[in-house]
């Protein structure tokens, strides 16, 4: 079955702009989590959605937001971009929130802010 | 809250040599433990996990990890590495409900010919 799909794979924005990233989870998976990966900070948890509801949120400013649709697809939005937002944004899906199994990751969306 | 420490940020090793990647965690509750691998320009893939039962868990490609509760460790080992094992390895912990995933900073394994 198809894996987790993230679009776009690469994008370049300038400071002050906003960006929307999309994640299509594995069919049947209802939980979607987002992570920010940078060389200095490693993997940091942004938020998790399950059945269209945000279940957990990491320690990021309000400029970072997300949502999940009824088909479990998820989007995250970053407004008023800053240079420090340059990162690889990873989406991960799982069957249900808080399961004991595995997170399935997409290949990420690499955002560069100039 | 859980936390994960991976003391070695980079580990260079020659092909066919053994390797150990260290992982220590901190938690006030029972945890589940994971190792994920990230190859260049890819997302993370689950390598192996410990949920309960035998403290020694193995992956299909020759890696193994042992859960040591007294030392709060989950070190990853492979007796003989290949060039293709070059990647970044992340140790992760979740609480006993499978929530609150926390990833370590990662260890970059470089296998040299």
PDB file of N, CA and C in Angstrom, chain B residues 40 42 44 62 66 69 71 75 80 83 86:
ATOM      1  N   UNK B  40      19.868   9.103   3.868  1.00  0.00           N
ATOM      2  CA  UNK B  40      19.929  10.444   3.259  1.00  0.00           C
ATOM      3  C   UNK B  40      18.714  10.763   2.405  1.00  0.00           C
ATOM      4  N   UNK B  42      15.646  10.937   3.078  1.00  0.00           N
ATOM      5  CA  UNK B  42      14.446  10.137   3.303  1.00  0.00           C
ATOM      6  C   UNK B  42      13.870  10.441   4.686  1.00  0.00           C
ATOM      7  N   UNK B  44      12.055   8.884   8.331  1.00  0.00           N
ATOM      8  CA  UNK B  44      12.516   7.890   9.287  1.00  0.00           C
ATOM      9  C   UNK B  44      11.776   6.574   9.084  1.00  0.00           C
ATOM     10  N   UNK B  62      19.939  -7.443  10.928  1.00  0.00           N
ATOM     11  CA  UNK B  62      21.086  -7.764  11.760  1.00  0.00           C
ATOM     12  C   UNK B  62      21.330  -6.875  12.962  1.00  0.00           C
ATOM     13  N   UNK B  66      19.088  -4.046  23.357  1.00  0.00           N
ATOM     14  CA  UNK B  66      18.722  -4.666  24.622  1.00  0.00           C
ATOM     15  C   UNK B  66      18.232  -3.622  25.604  1.00  0.00           C
ATOM     16  N   UNK B  69      16.560  -2.024  32.148  1.00  0.00           N
ATOM     17  CA  UNK B  69      15.759  -1.125  32.977  1.00  0.00           C
ATOM     18  C   UNK B  69      16.595  -0.472  34.080  1.00  0.00           C
ATOM     19  N   UNK B  71      19.703   0.310  34.112  1.00  0.00           N
ATOM     20  CA  UNK B  71      20.590   1.335  33.581  1.00  0.00           C
ATOM     21  C   UNK B  71      19.857   2.313  32.678  1.00  0.00           C
ATOM     22  N   UNK B  75      20.677   0.339  24.094  1.00  0.00           N
ATOM     23  CA  UNK B  75      21.763   0.474  23.131  1.00  0.00           C
ATOM     24  C   UNK B  75      21.524  -0.407  21.904  1.00  0.00           C
ATOM     25  N   UNK B  80      28.538  -6.756  12.620  1.00  0.00           N
ATOM     26  CA  UNK B  80      29.331  -6.515  11.418  1.00  0.00           C
ATOM     27  C   UNK B  80      28.556  -5.563  10.499  1.00  0.00           C
ATOM     28  N   UNK B  83      28.468  -0.981   4.313  1.00  0.00           N
ATOM     29  CA  UNK B  83      28.428   0.391   3.793  1.00  0.00           C
ATOM     30  C   UNK B  83      26.994   0.921   3.790  1.00  0.00           C
ATOM     31  N   UNK B  86      25.205   3.072   6.566  1.00  0.00           N
ATOM     32  CA  UNK B  86      25.474   4.500   6.768  1.00  0.00           C
ATOM     33  C   UNK B  86      24.160   5.265   6.764  1.00  0.00           C
TER      34      UNK B  86
END
